[in-house]
mmCIF file of C-alpha atoms in Angstrom:
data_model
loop_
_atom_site.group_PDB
_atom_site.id
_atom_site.type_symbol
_atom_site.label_atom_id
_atom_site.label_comp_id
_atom_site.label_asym_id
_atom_site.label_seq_id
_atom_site.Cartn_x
_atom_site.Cartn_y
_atom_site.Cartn_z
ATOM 1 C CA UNK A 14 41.061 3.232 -16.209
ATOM 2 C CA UNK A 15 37.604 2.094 -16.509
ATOM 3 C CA UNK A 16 35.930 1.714 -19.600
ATOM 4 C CA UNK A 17 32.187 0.531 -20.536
ATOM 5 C CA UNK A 18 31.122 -0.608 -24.058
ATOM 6 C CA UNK A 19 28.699 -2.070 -25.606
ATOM 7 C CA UNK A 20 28.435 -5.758 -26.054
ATOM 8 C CA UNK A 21 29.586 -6.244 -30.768
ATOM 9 C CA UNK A 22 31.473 -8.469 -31.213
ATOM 10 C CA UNK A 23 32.819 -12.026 -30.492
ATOM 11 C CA UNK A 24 35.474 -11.710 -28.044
ATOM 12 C CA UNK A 25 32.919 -9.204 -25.965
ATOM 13 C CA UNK A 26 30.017 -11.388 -26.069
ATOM 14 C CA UNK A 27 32.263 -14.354 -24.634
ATOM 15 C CA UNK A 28 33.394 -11.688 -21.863
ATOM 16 C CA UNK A 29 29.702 -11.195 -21.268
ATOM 17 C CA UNK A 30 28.881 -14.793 -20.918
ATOM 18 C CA UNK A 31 31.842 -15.862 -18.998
ATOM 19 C CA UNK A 32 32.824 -12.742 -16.597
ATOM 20 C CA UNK A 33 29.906 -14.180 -14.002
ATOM 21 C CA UNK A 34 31.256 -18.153 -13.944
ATOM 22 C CA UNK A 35 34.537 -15.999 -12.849
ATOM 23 C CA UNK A 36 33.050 -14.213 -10.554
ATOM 24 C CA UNK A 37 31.054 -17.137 -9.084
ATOM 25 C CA UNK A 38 34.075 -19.461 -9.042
ATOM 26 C CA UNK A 39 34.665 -21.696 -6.442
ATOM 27 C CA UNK A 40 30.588 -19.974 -4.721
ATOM 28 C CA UNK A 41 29.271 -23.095 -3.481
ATOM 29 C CA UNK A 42 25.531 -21.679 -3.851
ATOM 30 C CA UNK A 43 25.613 -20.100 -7.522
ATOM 31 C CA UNK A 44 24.511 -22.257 -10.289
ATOM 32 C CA UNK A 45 25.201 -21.413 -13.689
ATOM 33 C CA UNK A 46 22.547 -20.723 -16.455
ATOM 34 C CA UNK A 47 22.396 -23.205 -19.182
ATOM 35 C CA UNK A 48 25.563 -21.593 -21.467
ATOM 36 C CA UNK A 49 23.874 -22.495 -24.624
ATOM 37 C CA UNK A 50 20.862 -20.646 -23.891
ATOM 38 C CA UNK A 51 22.637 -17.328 -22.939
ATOM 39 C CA UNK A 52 24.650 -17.426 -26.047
ATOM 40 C CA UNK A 53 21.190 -17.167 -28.051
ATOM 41 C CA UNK A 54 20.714 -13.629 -26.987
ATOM 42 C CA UNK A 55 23.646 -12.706 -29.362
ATOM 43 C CA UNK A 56 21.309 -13.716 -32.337
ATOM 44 C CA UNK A 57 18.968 -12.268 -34.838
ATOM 45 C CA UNK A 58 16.631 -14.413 -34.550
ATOM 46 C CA UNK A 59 16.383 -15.052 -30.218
ATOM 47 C CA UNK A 60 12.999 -15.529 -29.317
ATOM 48 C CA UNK A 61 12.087 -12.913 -27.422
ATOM 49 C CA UNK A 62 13.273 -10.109 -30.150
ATOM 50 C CA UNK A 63 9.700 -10.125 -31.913
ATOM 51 C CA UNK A 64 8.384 -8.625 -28.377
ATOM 52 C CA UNK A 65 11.600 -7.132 -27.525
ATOM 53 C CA UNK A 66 14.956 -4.975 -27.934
ATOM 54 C CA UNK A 67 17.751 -5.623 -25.662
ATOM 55 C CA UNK A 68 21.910 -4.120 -25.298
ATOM 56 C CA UNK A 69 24.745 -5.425 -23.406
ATOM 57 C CA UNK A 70 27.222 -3.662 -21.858
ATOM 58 C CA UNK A 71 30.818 -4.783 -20.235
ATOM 59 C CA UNK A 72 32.730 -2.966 -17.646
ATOM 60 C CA UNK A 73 36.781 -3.067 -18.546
ATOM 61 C CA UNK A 74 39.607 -1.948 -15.962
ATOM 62 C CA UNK A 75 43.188 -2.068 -17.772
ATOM 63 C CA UNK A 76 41.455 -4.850 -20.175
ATOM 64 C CA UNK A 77 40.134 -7.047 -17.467
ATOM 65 C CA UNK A 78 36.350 -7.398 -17.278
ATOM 66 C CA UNK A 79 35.033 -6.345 -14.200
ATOM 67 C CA UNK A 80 31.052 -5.862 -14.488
ATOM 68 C CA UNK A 81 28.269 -6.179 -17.089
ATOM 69 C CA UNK A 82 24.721 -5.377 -17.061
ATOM 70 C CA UNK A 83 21.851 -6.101 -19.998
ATOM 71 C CA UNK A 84 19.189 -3.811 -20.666
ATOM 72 C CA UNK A 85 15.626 -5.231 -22.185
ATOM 73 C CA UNK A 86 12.860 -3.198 -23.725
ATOM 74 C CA UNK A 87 9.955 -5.149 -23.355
ATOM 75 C CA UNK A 88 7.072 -3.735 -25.521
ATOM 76 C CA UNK A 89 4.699 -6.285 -25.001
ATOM 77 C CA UNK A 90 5.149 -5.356 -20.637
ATOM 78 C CA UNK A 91 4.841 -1.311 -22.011
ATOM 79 C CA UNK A 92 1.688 -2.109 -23.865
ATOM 80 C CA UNK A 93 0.138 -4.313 -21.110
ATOM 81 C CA UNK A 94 1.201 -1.553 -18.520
ATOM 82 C CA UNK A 95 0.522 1.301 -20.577
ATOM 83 C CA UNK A 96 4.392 2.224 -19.079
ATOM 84 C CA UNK A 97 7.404 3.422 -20.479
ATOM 85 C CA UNK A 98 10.435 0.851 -19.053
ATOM 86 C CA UNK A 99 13.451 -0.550 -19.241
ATOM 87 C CA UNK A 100 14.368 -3.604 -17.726
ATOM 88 C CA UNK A 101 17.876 -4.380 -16.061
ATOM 89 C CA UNK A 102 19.277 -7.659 -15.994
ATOM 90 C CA UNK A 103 22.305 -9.455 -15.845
ATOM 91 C CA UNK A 104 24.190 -7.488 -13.943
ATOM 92 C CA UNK A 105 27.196 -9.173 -12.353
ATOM 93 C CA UNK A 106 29.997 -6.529 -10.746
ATOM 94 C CA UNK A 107 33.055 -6.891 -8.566
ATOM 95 C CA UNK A 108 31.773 -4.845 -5.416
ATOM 96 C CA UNK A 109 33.197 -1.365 -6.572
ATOM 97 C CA UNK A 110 30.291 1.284 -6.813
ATOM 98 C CA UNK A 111 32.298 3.105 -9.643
ATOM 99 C CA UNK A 112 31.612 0.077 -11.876
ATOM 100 C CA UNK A 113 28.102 -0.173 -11.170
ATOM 101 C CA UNK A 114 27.281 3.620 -11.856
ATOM 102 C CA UNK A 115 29.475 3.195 -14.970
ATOM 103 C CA UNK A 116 27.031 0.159 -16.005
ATOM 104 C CA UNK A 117 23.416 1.639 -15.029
ATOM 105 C CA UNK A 118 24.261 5.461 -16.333
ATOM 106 C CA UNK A 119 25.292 2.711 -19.075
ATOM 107 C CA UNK A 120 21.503 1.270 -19.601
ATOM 108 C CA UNK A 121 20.201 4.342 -18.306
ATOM 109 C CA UNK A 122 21.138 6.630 -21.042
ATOM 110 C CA UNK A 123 20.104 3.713 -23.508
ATOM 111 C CA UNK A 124 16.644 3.684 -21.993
ATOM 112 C CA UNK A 125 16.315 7.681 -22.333
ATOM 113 C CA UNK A 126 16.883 7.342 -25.832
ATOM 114 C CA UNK A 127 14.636 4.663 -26.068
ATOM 115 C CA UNK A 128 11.694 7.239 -25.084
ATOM 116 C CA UNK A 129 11.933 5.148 -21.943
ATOM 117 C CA UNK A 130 11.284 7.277 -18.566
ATOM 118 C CA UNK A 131 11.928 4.482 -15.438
ATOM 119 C CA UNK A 132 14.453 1.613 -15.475
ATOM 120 C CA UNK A 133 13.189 -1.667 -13.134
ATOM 121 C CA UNK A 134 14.990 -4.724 -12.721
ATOM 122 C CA UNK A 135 16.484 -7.540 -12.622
ATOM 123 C CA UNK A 136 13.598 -8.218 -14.696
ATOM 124 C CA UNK A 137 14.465 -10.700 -17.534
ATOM 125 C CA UNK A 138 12.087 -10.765 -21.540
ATOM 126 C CA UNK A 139 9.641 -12.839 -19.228
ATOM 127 C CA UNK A 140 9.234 -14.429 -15.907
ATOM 128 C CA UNK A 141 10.177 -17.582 -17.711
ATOM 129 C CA UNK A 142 13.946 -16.012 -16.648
ATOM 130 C CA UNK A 143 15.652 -15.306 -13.818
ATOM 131 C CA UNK A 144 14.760 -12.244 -12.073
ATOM 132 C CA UNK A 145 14.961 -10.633 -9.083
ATOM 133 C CA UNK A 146 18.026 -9.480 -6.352
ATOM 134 C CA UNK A 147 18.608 -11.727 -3.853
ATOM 135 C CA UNK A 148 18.972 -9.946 -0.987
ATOM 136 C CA UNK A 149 18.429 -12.756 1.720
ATOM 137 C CA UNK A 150 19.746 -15.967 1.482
ATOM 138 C CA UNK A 151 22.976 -15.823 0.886
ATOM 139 C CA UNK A 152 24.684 -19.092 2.327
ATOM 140 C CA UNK A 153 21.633 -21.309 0.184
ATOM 141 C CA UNK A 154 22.118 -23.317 -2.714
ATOM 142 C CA UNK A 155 20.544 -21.768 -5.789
ATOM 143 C CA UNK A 156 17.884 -22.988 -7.696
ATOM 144 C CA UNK A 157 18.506 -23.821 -11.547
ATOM 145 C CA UNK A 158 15.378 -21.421 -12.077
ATOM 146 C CA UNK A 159 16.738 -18.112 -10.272
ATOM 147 C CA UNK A 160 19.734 -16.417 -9.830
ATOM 148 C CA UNK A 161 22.373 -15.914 -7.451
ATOM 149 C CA UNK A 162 24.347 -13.055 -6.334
ATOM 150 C CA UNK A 163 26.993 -11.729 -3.470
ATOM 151 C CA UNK A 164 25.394 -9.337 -0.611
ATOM 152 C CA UNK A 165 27.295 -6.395 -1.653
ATOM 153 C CA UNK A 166 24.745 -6.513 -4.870
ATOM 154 C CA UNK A 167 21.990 -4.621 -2.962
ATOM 155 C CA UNK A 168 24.112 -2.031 -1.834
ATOM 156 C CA UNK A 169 25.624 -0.990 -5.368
ATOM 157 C CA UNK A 170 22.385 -1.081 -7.020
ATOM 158 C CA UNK A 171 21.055 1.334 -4.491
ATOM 159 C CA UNK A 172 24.238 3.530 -4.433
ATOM 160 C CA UNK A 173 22.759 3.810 -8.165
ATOM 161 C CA UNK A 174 19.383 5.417 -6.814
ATOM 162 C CA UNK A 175 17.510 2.659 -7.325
ATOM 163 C CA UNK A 176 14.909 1.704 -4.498
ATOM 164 C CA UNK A 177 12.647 -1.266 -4.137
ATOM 165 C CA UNK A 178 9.496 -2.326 -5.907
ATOM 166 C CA UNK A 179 8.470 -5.345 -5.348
ATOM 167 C CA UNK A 180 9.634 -8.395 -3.010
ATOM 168 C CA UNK A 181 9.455 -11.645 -3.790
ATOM 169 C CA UNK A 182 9.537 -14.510 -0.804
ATOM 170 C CA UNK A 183 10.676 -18.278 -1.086
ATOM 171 C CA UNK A 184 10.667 -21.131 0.633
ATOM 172 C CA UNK A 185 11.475 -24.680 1.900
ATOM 173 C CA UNK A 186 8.286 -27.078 2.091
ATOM 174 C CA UNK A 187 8.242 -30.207 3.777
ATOM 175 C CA UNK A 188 5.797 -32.512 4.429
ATOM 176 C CA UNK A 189 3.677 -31.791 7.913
ATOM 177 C CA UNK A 190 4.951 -33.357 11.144
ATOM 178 C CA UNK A 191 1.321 -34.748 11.678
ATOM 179 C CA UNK A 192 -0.728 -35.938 8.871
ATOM 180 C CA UNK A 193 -4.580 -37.093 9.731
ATOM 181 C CA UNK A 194 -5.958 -37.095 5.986
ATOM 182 C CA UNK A 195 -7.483 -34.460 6.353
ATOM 183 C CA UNK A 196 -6.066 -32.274 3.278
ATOM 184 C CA UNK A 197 -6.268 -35.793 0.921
ATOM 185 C CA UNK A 198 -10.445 -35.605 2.133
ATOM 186 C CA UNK A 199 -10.549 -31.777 1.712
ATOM 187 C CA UNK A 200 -9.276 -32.449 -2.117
ATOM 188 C CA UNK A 201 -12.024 -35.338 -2.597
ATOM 189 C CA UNK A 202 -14.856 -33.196 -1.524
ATOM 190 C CA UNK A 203 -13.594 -30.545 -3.466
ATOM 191 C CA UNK A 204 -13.496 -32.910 -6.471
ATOM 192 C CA UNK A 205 -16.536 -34.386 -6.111
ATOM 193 C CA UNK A 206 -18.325 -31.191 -5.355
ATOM 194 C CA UNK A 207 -17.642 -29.548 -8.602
ATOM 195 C CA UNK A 208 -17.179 -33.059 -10.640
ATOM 196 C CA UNK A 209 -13.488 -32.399 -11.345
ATOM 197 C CA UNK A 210 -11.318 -35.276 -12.643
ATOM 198 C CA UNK A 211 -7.167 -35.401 -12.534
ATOM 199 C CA UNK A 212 -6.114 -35.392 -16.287
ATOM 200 C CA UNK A 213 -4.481 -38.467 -17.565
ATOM 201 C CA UNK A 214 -1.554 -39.144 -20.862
ATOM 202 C CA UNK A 215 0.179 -41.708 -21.773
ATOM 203 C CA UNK A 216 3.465 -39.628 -22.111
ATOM 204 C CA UNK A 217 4.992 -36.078 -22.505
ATOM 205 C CA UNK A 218 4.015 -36.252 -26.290
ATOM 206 C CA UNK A 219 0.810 -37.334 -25.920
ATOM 207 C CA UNK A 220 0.338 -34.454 -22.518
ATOM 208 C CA UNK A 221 1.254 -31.662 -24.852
ATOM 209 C CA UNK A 222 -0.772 -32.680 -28.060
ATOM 210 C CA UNK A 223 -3.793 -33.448 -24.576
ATOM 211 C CA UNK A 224 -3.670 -29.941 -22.941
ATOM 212 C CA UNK A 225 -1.110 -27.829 -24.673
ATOM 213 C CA UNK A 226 -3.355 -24.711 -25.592
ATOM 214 C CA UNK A 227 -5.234 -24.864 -22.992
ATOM 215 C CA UNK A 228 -1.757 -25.123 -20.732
ATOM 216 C CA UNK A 229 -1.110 -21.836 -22.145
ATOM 217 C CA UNK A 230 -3.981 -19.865 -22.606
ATOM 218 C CA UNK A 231 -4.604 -20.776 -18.807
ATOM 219 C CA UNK A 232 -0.772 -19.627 -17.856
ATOM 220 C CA UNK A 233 -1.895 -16.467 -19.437
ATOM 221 C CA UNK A 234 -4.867 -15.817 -17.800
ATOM 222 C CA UNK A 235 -3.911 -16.804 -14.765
ATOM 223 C CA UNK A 236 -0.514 -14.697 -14.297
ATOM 224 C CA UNK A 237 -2.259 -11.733 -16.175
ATOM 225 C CA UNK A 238 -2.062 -9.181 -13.752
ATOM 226 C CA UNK A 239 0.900 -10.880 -12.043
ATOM 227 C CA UNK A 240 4.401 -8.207 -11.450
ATOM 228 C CA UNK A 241 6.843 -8.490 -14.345
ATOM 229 C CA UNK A 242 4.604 -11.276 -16.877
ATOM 230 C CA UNK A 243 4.144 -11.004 -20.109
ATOM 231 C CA UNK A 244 1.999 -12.908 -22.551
ATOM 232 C CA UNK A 245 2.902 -16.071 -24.084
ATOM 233 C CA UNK A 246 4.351 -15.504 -27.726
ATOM 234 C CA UNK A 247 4.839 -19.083 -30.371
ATOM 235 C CA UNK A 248 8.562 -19.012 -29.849
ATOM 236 C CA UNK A 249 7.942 -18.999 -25.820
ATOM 237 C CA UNK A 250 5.556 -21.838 -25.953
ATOM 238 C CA UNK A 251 7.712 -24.012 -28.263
ATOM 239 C CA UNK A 252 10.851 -23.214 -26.098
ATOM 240 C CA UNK A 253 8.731 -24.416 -22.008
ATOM 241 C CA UNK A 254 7.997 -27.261 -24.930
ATOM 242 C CA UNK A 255 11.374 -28.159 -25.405
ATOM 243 C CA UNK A 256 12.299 -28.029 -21.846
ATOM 244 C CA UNK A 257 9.258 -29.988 -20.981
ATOM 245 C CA UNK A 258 10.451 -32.463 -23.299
ATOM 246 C CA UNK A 259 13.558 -32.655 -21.642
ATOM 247 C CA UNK A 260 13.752 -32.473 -17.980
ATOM 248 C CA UNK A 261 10.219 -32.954 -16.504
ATOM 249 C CA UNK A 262 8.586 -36.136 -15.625
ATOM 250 C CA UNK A 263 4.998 -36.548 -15.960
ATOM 251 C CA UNK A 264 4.531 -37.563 -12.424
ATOM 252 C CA UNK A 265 5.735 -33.863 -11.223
ATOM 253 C CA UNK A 266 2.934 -32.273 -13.506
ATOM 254 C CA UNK A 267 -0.453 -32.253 -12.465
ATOM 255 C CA UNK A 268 -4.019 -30.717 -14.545
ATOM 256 C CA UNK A 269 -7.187 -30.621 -13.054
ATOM 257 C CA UNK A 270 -10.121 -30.782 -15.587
ATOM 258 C CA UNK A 271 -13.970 -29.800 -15.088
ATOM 259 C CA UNK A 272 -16.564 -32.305 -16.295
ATOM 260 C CA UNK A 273 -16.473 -30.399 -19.799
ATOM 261 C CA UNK A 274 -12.421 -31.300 -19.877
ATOM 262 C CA UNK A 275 -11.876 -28.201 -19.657
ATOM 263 C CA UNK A 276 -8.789 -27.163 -17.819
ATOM 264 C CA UNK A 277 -8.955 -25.636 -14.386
ATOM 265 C CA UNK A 278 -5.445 -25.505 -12.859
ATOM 266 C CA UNK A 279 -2.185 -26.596 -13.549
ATOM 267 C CA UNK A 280 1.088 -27.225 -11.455
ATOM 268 C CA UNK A 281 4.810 -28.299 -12.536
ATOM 269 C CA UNK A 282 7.621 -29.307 -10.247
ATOM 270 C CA UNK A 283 10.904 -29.485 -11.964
ATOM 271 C CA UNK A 284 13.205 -32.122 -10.418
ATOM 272 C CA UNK A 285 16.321 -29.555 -9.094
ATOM 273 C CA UNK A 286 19.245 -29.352 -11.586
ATOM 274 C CA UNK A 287 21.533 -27.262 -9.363
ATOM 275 C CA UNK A 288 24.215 -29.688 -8.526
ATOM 276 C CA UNK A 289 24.084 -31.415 -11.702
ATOM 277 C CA UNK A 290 25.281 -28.240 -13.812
ATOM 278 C CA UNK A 291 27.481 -26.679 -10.943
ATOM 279 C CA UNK A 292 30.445 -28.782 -12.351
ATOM 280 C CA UNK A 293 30.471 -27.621 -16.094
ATOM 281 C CA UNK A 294 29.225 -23.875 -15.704
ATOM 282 C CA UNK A 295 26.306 -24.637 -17.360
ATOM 283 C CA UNK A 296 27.721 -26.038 -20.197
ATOM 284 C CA UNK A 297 26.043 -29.644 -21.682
ATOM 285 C CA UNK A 298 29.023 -31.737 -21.766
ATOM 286 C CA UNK A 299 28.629 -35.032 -22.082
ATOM 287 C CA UNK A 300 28.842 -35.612 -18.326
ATOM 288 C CA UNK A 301 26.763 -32.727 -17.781
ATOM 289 C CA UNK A 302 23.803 -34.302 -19.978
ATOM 290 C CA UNK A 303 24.112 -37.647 -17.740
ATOM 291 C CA UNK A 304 24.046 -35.679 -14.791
ATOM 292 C CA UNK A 305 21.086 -34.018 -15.447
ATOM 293 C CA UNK A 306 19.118 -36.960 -16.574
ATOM 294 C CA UNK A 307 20.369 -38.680 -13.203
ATOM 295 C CA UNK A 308 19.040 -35.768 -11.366
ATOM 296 C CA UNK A 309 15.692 -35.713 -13.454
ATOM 297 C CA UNK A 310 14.746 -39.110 -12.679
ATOM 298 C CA UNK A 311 16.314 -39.683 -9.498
ATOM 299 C CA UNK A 312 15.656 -36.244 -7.601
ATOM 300 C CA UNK A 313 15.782 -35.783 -3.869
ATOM 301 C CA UNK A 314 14.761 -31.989 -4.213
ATOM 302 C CA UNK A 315 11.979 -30.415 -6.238
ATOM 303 C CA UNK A 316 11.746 -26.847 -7.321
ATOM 304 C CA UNK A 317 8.383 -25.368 -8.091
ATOM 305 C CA UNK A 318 7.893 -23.904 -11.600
ATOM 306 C CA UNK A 319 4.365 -23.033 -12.708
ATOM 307 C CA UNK A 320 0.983 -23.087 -10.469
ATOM 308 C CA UNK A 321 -2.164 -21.654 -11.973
ATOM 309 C CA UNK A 322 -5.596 -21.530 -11.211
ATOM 310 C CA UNK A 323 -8.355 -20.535 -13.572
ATOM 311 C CA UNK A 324 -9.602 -16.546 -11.977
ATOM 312 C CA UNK A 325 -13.092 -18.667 -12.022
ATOM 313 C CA UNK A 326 -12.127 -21.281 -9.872
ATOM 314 C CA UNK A 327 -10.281 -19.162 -7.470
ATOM 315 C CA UNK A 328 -12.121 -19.246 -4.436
ATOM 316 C CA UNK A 329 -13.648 -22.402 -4.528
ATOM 317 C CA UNK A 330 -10.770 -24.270 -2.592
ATOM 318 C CA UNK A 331 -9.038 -26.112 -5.710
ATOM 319 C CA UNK A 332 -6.059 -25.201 -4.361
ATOM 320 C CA UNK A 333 -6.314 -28.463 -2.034
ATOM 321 C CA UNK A 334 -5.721 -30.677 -4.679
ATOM 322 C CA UNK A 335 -2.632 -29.144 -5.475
ATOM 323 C CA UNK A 336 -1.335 -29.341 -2.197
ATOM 324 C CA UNK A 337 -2.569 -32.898 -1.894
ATOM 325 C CA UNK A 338 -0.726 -34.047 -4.539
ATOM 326 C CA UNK A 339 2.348 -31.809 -3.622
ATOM 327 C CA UNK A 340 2.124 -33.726 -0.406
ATOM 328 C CA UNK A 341 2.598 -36.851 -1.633
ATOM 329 C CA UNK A 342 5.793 -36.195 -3.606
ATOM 330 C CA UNK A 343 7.404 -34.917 -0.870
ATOM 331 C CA UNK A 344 6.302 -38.203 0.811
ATOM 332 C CA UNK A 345 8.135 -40.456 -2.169
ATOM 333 C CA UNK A 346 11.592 -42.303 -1.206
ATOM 334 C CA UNK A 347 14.215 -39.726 -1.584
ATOM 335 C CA UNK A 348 12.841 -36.763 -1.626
ATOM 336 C CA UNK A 349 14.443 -34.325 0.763
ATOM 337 C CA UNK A 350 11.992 -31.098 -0.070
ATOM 338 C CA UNK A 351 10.691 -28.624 -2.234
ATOM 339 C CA UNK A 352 11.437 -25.196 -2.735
ATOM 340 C CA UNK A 353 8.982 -22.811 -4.164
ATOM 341 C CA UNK A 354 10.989 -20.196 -6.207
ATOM 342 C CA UNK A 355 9.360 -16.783 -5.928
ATOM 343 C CA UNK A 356 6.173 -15.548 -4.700
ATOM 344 C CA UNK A 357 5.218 -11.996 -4.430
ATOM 345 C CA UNK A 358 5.093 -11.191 -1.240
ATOM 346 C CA UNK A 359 1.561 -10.042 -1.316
ATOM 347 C CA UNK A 360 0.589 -13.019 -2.901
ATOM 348 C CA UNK A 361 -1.492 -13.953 0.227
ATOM 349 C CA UNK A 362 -3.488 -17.146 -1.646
ATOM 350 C CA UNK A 363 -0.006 -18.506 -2.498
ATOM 351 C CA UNK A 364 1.522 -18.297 0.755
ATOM 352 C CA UNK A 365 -1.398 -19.586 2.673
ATOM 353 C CA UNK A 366 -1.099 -22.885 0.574
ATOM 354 C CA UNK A 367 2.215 -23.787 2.285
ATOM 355 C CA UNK A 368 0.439 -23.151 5.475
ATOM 356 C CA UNK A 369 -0.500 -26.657 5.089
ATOM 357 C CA UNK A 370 3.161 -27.498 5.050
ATOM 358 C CA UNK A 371 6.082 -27.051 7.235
ATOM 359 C CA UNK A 372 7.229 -23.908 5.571
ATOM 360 C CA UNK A 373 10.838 -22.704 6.130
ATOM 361 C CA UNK A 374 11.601 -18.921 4.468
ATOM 362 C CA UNK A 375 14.958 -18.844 3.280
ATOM 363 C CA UNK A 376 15.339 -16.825 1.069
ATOM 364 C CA UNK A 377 14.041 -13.054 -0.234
ATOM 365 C CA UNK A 378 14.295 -11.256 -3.751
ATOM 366 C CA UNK A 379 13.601 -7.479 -4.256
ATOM 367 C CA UNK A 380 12.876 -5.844 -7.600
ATOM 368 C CA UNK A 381 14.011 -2.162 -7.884
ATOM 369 C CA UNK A 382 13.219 0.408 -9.906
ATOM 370 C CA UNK A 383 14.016 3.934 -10.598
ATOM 371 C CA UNK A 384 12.360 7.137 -12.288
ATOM 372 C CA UNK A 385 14.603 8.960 -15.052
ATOM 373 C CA UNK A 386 12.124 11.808 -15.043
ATOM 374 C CA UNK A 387 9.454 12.724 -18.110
#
């Protein structure tokens, strides 16, 4: 008999946070969230519940978990939007369309009492989560930064009534075949054109006591109008802080100032974790930890977290500097490629860049939404 409830107490939340690392076992190409970090939803004080209210559901068949789904109201994306939504995510199944209808009517009726009149998802409390169905790809190695999921996904969700929204594209970059210079000169003029200057610190500390407003204010402005964002709150900026701290290396971080230093765009490429938390599902062990310091200072692929451009300085070709410098990474000893995570795929500035690159798409992501009705 199949039973769904909502996520209470102890024993359900580690069903939550352990049915997917089931599911996923022995899947070369899913890599596990950071275990810690998912078990912070389950408390008062998670950073995201000043903005937002979320549930959790499980799906039980004769006591065994078979699915669970999380719903998110995220006011902050209602009040941008001037919308009434819910957001799914988390929603791992085995592929039986009785448990996925159980889930969504699940999250569905929640959002209906909520006021709520469309549910859209997987959307996480920001785009600093996962989000997104993959619905191409399926035999590629996950990045740390998204999520992955078996091919039978799509179909359930849409046995649900849900359709798409939004598409997201990604991609393998590697350096050109032929290089002449020519995008390392198109950077210089660019610089010297509009007197920019690369910004320069001494270390991470000393980067984020440099440019750390401005870091965010310009993330905000520049994914403003961007699907699914939502503005930067304290707790969001301390926790990118902490992970900054962490994982990146200041070589994979690049700012671009005007001759005011003033900041103008911004780019981080996080060294890829994937194979270095495979092992422990996500969990820092002690060999975990080494593993992923190994990996952040010894990476041979690079996954692309944050680009932004000021709106001012759109159209006056900054972008080359980016992709200048992105070029030479890919160049160092080692490295094998990037991949870019997601871009919208009318994101037609974003996709041009890797123009410049040999550009492999691998992968495709599809956000889905349905209306509940007034």
């Amino acid at each position: 008999m199949l039973s769904v409830v909502e996520v209470k107490t102890k024993k359900q939340q580690k069903d939550f946070l352990d049915f997917p690392l089931r599911l996923y076992k022995g899947c070369p190409y899913f890599v596990p969230p950071l275990y810690g970090d998912e078990k912070k939803m389950f408390r008062a004080d998670y950073v995201y519940y000043d903005t937002c209210e979320a549930i959790c559901f499980n799906a039980y068949r004769d006591g065994e978990t078979v699915g669970r789904i999380q719903g998110i109201l995220q006011k902050a994306s209602n009040e941008k939007t001037g919308e009434k939504r819910v957001r799914f995510t988390r929603f791992d199944a085995i592929d039986d369309q009785e448990v996925a209808n159980a889930l969504f009517a699940a999250v569905e009726s929640w959002a209906v009492q909520k006021g709520m009149n469309v549910v859209c998802g997987p959307l996480g409390f920001s785009d600093l989560e996962r989000e997104g169905l993959l619905i191409e790809g399926f035999d590629e190695l996950a990045t740390f930064e998204e999520q992955y999921n078996y091919e039978y996904y799509g179909r359930l969700i849409e046995g649900c009534g849900y359709g798409k929204e939004v598409d997201w594209e990604e991609r393998k970059i590697y350096p050109p075949d032929q290089d002449d210079g020519t995008l390392d000169k198109m950077a210089d003029f660019v610089m010297k054109r509009y007197n920019l200057h690369i910004g320069q610190a001494k270390n991470k500390k000393d980067f984020i006591r440099r440019y750390g407003k401005e870091f965010f204010e310009l993330l905000d402005k520049g994914y403003k109008d961007i699907y699914g964002t939502v503005p930067f709150t304290d707790g969001m900026r301390k926790m990118l802080i902490d992970n900054f701290m962490l994982i990146i290396e200041l070589k994979y971080v690049g700012v671009v100032l005007d001759e005011n230093d003033r900041l103008v765009m911004l780019g981080i490429l996080f060294p890829s974790l994937s194979k270095a938390l495979q092992p422990s599902g996500g969990k820092l062990t002690p060999a975990a930890i080494a593993r992923v310091l190994y990996a952040a200072r010894r990476p041979k692929l690079l996954d692309f977290g944050l680009i932004a451009v000021d709106p001012e300085w759109a159209n006056r070709g900054v972008a080359t500097i980016a992709s200048a410098h992105i070029l030479h990474l890919l160049r160092e000893p080692g490295i094998e490629y990037a991949e870019t995570n997601l871009n919208l795929e009318d994101n037609h500035a974003i996709i041009n860049m890797w123009k410049r690159f040999k550009a492999v798409q691998h992968k495709r992501r599809r956000a889905y939404i349905k209306y509940l009705g007034d």
